[in-house]
Amino acid sequence: MIELETDEGIVTLRLAHGKANALDVELLEALITALNELGDARAVIVTAGGSIFSAGVDLYRLLEGGEAYVRRFYPLLNEFVRAMVAFPAPLVIAANGHAIAGGGVMVLGGDYRLMAEGNGRVGTPELLVGVPLPAAVLEAVRAALPPERVNPVLFMGRTYPPAEALAAGLIDEVVPPDALAARAREVAEHLASISPAAFRLTKRMLRAPVLERVDASAALDVQALDVWLSPDTHARIRDYLARTVRK
């Protein structure tokens, strides 16, 4: 599900959950556990193999599981993204390919975001799918993007190829695929060389307003969950899958 490798205090967390690394209850639980246990690492690199970093929420599982599954999944998604935002050590994202919806949010949750050249795309099309972003997800996206890009990225729901993603501020650097791992390691080493106390406090101060906005949105988050649970939303998800997924 996830693979961990540690080298001189720098941990590489590799997603290994099927072809698309789709986010489901089990993967979210594994990621939350890993982040809770890795806070003392010098730095953490999050990446994956193949051509997909993460295709986002497992929509098929969401539809099949119904209300009971959604009620388990939704708070875990919030908890995972909050854990990324609050993660004290340097967090480097090395997206090897497609990073869509929840996968795009994972990219935006990093302290430094790399993406491989090629056909991969990154974006947050949740509204096109038919679901509002949970509070922690929305605030993570807002914190990561230039202010003038927040509305276009969220409301238009585009997915961006690497060069356009760089120009729009979704990522920090585009790297040849065969250089991605090495460059991620180089960035991680640089961030790890900073005084841990100075880095952690600076990051904590940067993230404090984000977490405060998440807490202030608790009532709206309940409303968002209601939308995720509604039959209309599930019909929209089915329609989205029928239009976008090739059988």
Short mmCIF file of C-alpha atoms in Angstrom, two decimals:
data_model
loop_
_atom_site.label_atom_id
_atom_site.label_comp_id
_atom_site.label_asym_id
_atom_site.label_seq_id
_atom_site.Cartn_x
_atom_site.Cartn_y
_atom_site.Cartn_z
CA MET A 1 0.00 0.00 0.00
CA ILE A 2 2.86 2.34 0.90
CA GLU A 3 6.57 1.56 0.91
CA LEU A 4 9.02 3.32 3.23
CA GLU A 5 12.76 3.63 2.70
CA THR A 6 15.06 5.50 5.06
CA ASP A 7 18.51 6.74 4.11
CA GLU A 8 20.48 8.94 6.51
CA GLY A 9 17.30 10.17 8.17
CA ILE A 10 15.51 11.05 4.93
CA VAL A 11 12.43 8.91 4.33
CA THR A 12 10.99 8.12 0.92
CA LEU A 13 7.29 7.26 1.11
CA ARG A 14 6.27 5.53 -2.10
CA LEU A 15 2.58 5.02 -2.93
CA ALA A 16 1.98 1.44 -4.05
CA HIS A 17 -1.79 0.97 -4.02
CA GLY A 18 -2.88 -0.42 -7.36
CA LYS A 19 -2.24 1.19 -10.71
CA ALA A 20 -3.77 4.56 -9.83
CA ASN A 21 -2.98 4.90 -6.10
CA ALA A 22 -6.63 5.88 -5.63
CA LEU A 23 -7.46 7.23 -2.20
CA ASP A 24 -9.66 4.92 -0.16
CA VAL A 25 -10.16 4.33 3.55
CA GLU A 26 -7.26 1.90 3.82
CA LEU A 27 -4.74 4.09 2.00
CA LEU A 28 -5.75 7.16 3.98
CA GLU A 29 -5.37 5.27 7.26
CA ALA A 30 -1.91 4.09 6.19
CA LEU A 31 -0.85 7.59 5.16
CA ILE A 32 -2.10 9.16 8.39
CA THR A 33 -0.23 6.56 10.44
CA ALA A 34 2.95 7.14 8.44
CA LEU A 35 2.83 10.92 8.82
CA ASN A 36 2.16 10.62 12.55
CA GLU A 37 5.21 8.38 12.91
CA LEU A 38 7.61 10.29 10.64
CA GLY A 39 7.53 13.72 12.21
CA ASP A 40 11.08 13.32 13.53
CA ALA A 41 12.55 12.45 10.10
CA ARG A 42 15.09 14.87 8.65
CA ALA A 43 12.80 15.13 5.61
CA VAL A 44 10.16 13.04 3.82
CA ILE A 45 9.80 12.52 0.07
CA VAL A 46 6.41 11.36 -1.23
CA THR A 47 6.39 9.72 -4.66
CA ALA A 48 5.04 6.72 -6.58
CA GLY A 49 5.99 4.37 -9.39
CA GLY A 50 4.60 4.03 -12.89
CA SER A 51 2.82 6.85 -14.73
CA ILE A 52 0.31 7.86 -12.02
CA PHE A 53 1.11 9.60 -8.77
CA SER A 54 -2.50 9.42 -7.57
CA ALA A 55 -5.82 9.58 -9.43
CA GLY A 56 -7.54 10.91 -6.32
CA VAL A 57 -10.57 9.54 -4.51
CA ASP A 58 -11.64 6.02 -5.45
CA LEU A 59 -15.05 7.08 -6.77
CA TYR A 60 -16.15 3.54 -7.56
CA ARG A 61 -15.52 2.50 -3.98
CA LEU A 62 -17.39 5.59 -2.80
CA LEU A 63 -20.46 4.68 -4.83
CA GLU A 64 -20.33 1.02 -3.88
CA GLY A 65 -19.89 1.71 -0.17
CA GLY A 66 -22.76 4.16 0.12
CA GLU A 67 -23.47 6.27 3.19
CA ALA A 68 -21.58 4.12 5.69
CA TYR A 69 -18.40 4.24 3.62
CA VAL A 70 -18.66 7.99 2.94
CA ARG A 71 -19.04 8.65 6.66
CA ARG A 72 -15.78 6.76 7.26
CA PHE A 73 -13.93 8.21 4.28
CA TYR A 74 -14.73 11.92 4.57
CA PRO A 75 -13.22 12.57 8.03
CA LEU A 76 -10.16 10.49 7.10
CA LEU A 77 -9.57 12.65 4.03
CA ASN A 78 -9.79 15.75 6.20
CA GLU A 79 -7.48 14.22 8.80
CA PHE A 80 -4.89 13.20 6.20
CA VAL A 81 -4.72 16.61 4.56
CA ARG A 82 -4.58 18.30 7.94
CA ALA A 83 -1.70 15.99 8.86
CA MET A 84 0.13 17.05 5.69
CA VAL A 85 -0.42 20.73 6.41
CA ALA A 86 0.77 20.37 10.00
CA PHE A 87 3.61 17.92 9.27
CA PRO A 88 6.62 19.41 11.08
CA ALA A 89 9.49 18.07 8.95
CA PRO A 90 10.26 19.08 5.35
CA LEU A 91 7.82 17.39 2.96
CA VAL A 92 8.94 17.05 -0.66
CA ILE A 93 6.48 15.83 -3.29
CA ALA A 94 7.89 14.09 -6.37
CA ALA A 95 4.91 13.51 -8.66
CA ASN A 96 5.91 10.95 -11.26
CA GLY A 97 2.74 11.41 -13.32
CA HIS A 98 -0.97 12.17 -13.07
CA ALA A 99 -1.95 13.87 -9.80
CA ILE A 100 -5.68 14.46 -10.06
CA ALA A 101 -8.22 15.68 -7.50
CA GLY A 102 -7.05 14.16 -4.20
CA GLY A 103 -3.74 13.43 -5.88
CA GLY A 104 -3.44 17.08 -6.84
CA VAL A 105 -4.20 18.06 -3.26
CA MET A 106 -1.38 15.78 -2.09
CA VAL A 107 0.97 17.65 -4.41
CA LEU A 108 -0.21 21.02 -3.13
CA GLY A 109 0.28 19.85 0.46
CA GLY A 110 4.04 19.61 0.04
CA ASP A 111 6.65 22.15 1.07
CA TYR A 112 8.37 21.76 -2.31
CA ARG A 113 6.60 20.23 -5.29
CA LEU A 114 8.34 18.49 -8.17
CA MET A 115 6.67 16.95 -11.21
CA ALA A 116 8.11 14.79 -13.96
CA GLU A 117 8.04 15.99 -17.55
CA GLY A 118 5.66 14.09 -19.79
CA ASN A 119 1.95 13.47 -20.16
CA GLY A 120 1.05 13.69 -16.48
CA ARG A 121 -1.47 16.30 -15.41
CA VAL A 122 -2.22 17.91 -12.07
CA GLY A 123 -5.34 19.66 -10.86
CA THR A 124 -8.33 19.72 -8.53
CA PRO A 125 -11.51 18.94 -10.54
CA GLU A 126 -13.61 18.03 -7.49
CA LEU A 127 -16.38 20.49 -8.36
CA LEU A 128 -16.67 18.96 -11.82
CA VAL A 129 -17.06 15.57 -10.16
CA GLY A 130 -19.86 17.01 -8.03
CA VAL A 131 -18.34 17.20 -4.54
CA PRO A 132 -17.25 20.21 -2.47
CA LEU A 133 -13.78 20.14 -0.99
CA PRO A 134 -13.61 19.33 2.73
CA ALA A 135 -12.38 22.23 4.84
CA ALA A 136 -8.82 20.97 5.30
CA VAL A 137 -8.54 20.22 1.59
CA LEU A 138 -9.86 23.61 0.54
CA GLU A 139 -7.56 25.48 2.91
CA ALA A 140 -4.53 23.44 1.82
CA VAL A 141 -5.25 24.35 -1.79
CA ARG A 142 -5.81 28.01 -0.95
CA ALA A 143 -2.57 28.18 1.04
CA ALA A 144 -0.50 26.59 -1.73
CA LEU A 145 -1.69 28.64 -4.70
CA PRO A 146 -1.08 32.27 -5.63
CA PRO A 147 -4.23 34.16 -4.56
CA GLU A 148 -5.19 35.03 -8.13
CA ARG A 149 -5.11 31.35 -9.14
CA VAL A 150 -7.35 29.95 -6.39
CA ASN A 151 -10.69 30.65 -8.10
CA PRO A 152 -9.65 29.58 -11.61
CA VAL A 153 -8.06 26.35 -10.37
CA LEU A 154 -10.98 25.36 -8.14
CA PHE A 155 -13.96 26.60 -10.13
CA MET A 156 -12.80 25.69 -13.64
CA GLY A 157 -11.50 22.29 -12.51
CA ARG A 158 -8.80 22.10 -15.19
CA THR A 159 -5.94 19.66 -15.02
CA TYR A 160 -2.64 21.12 -16.11
CA PRO A 161 0.33 19.57 -17.92
CA PRO A 162 3.65 20.13 -16.15
CA ALA A 163 4.76 23.36 -17.84
CA GLU A 164 1.36 25.00 -17.35
CA ALA A 165 1.15 23.73 -13.78
CA LEU A 166 4.50 25.40 -13.09
CA ALA A 167 3.33 28.69 -14.59
CA ALA A 168 0.09 28.56 -12.57
CA GLY A 169 1.92 27.90 -9.30
CA LEU A 170 0.64 24.36 -8.71
CA ILE A 171 4.20 23.00 -8.70
CA ASP A 172 7.64 24.44 -8.07
CA GLU A 173 9.76 22.58 -10.60
CA VAL A 174 9.51 20.32 -13.66
CA VAL A 175 12.14 17.56 -13.87
CA PRO A 176 13.02 14.92 -16.47
CA PRO A 177 11.50 11.60 -15.35
CA ASP A 178 14.86 9.88 -14.97
CA ALA A 179 16.11 12.72 -12.77
CA LEU A 180 13.04 12.99 -10.52
CA ALA A 181 14.25 10.80 -7.66
CA ALA A 182 17.70 12.38 -7.58
CA ARG A 183 16.34 15.92 -7.67
CA ALA A 184 13.83 15.12 -4.93
CA ARG A 185 16.66 13.81 -2.80
CA GLU A 186 18.71 16.94 -3.50
CA VAL A 187 15.83 19.19 -2.41
CA ALA A 188 15.21 17.05 0.66
CA GLU A 189 18.89 17.27 1.63
CA HIS A 190 18.80 21.05 1.27
CA LEU A 191 15.71 21.41 3.44
CA ALA A 192 17.09 18.93 5.98
CA SER A 193 20.27 21.01 6.25
CA ILE A 194 18.28 23.90 7.71
CA SER A 195 18.14 24.09 11.50
CA PRO A 196 15.28 21.72 12.39
CA ALA A 197 14.04 24.04 15.12
CA ALA A 198 14.05 27.04 12.77
CA PHE A 199 12.34 25.12 9.96
CA ARG A 200 9.64 23.63 12.16
CA LEU A 201 8.80 26.92 13.87
CA THR A 202 8.70 28.80 10.56
CA LYS A 203 6.45 26.15 9.04
CA ARG A 204 4.24 26.15 12.12
CA MET A 205 3.79 29.92 11.87
CA LEU A 206 3.02 29.69 8.16
CA ARG A 207 0.47 26.93 8.68
CA ALA A 208 -1.22 28.31 11.82
CA PRO A 209 -3.68 30.54 9.90
CA VAL A 210 -4.52 27.61 7.60
CA LEU A 211 -5.41 25.37 10.53
CA GLU A 212 -7.36 28.17 12.21
CA ARG A 213 -9.48 28.57 9.06
CA VAL A 214 -10.07 24.81 8.99
CA ASP A 215 -11.32 24.88 12.59
CA ALA A 216 -13.51 27.90 11.86
CA SER A 217 -15.16 26.02 8.99
CA ALA A 218 -16.43 23.12 11.12
CA ALA A 219 -20.10 23.96 10.57
CA LEU A 220 -19.60 24.31 6.82
CA ASP A 221 -17.75 21.00 6.82
CA VAL A 222 -20.87 19.31 8.15
CA GLN A 223 -22.81 20.79 5.24
CA ALA A 224 -20.14 19.59 2.81
CA LEU A 225 -20.46 16.05 4.15
CA ASP A 226 -24.21 16.24 3.58
CA VAL A 227 -23.53 17.05 -0.08
CA TRP A 228 -21.15 14.09 -0.37
CA LEU A 229 -23.93 11.87 1.02
CA SER A 230 -26.75 13.11 -1.21
CA PRO A 231 -28.25 10.92 -3.98
CA ASP A 232 -27.87 13.84 -6.40
CA THR A 233 -24.13 13.93 -5.77
CA HIS A 234 -23.82 10.19 -6.36
CA ALA A 235 -25.74 10.59 -9.62
CA ARG A 236 -23.33 13.33 -10.66
CA ILE A 237 -20.37 11.11 -9.82
CA ARG A 238 -21.82 8.30 -11.96
CA ASP A 239 -22.30 10.75 -14.81
CA TYR A 240 -18.74 12.04 -14.42
CA LEU A 241 -17.33 8.52 -14.54
CA ALA A 242 -19.43 7.66 -17.58
CA ARG A 243 -18.15 10.75 -19.41
CA THR A 244 -14.49 10.60 -18.46
CA VAL A 245 -13.44 7.02 -17.83
CA ARG A 246 -12.83 4.81 -20.81
CA LYS A 247 -14.17 1.32 -20.39
#
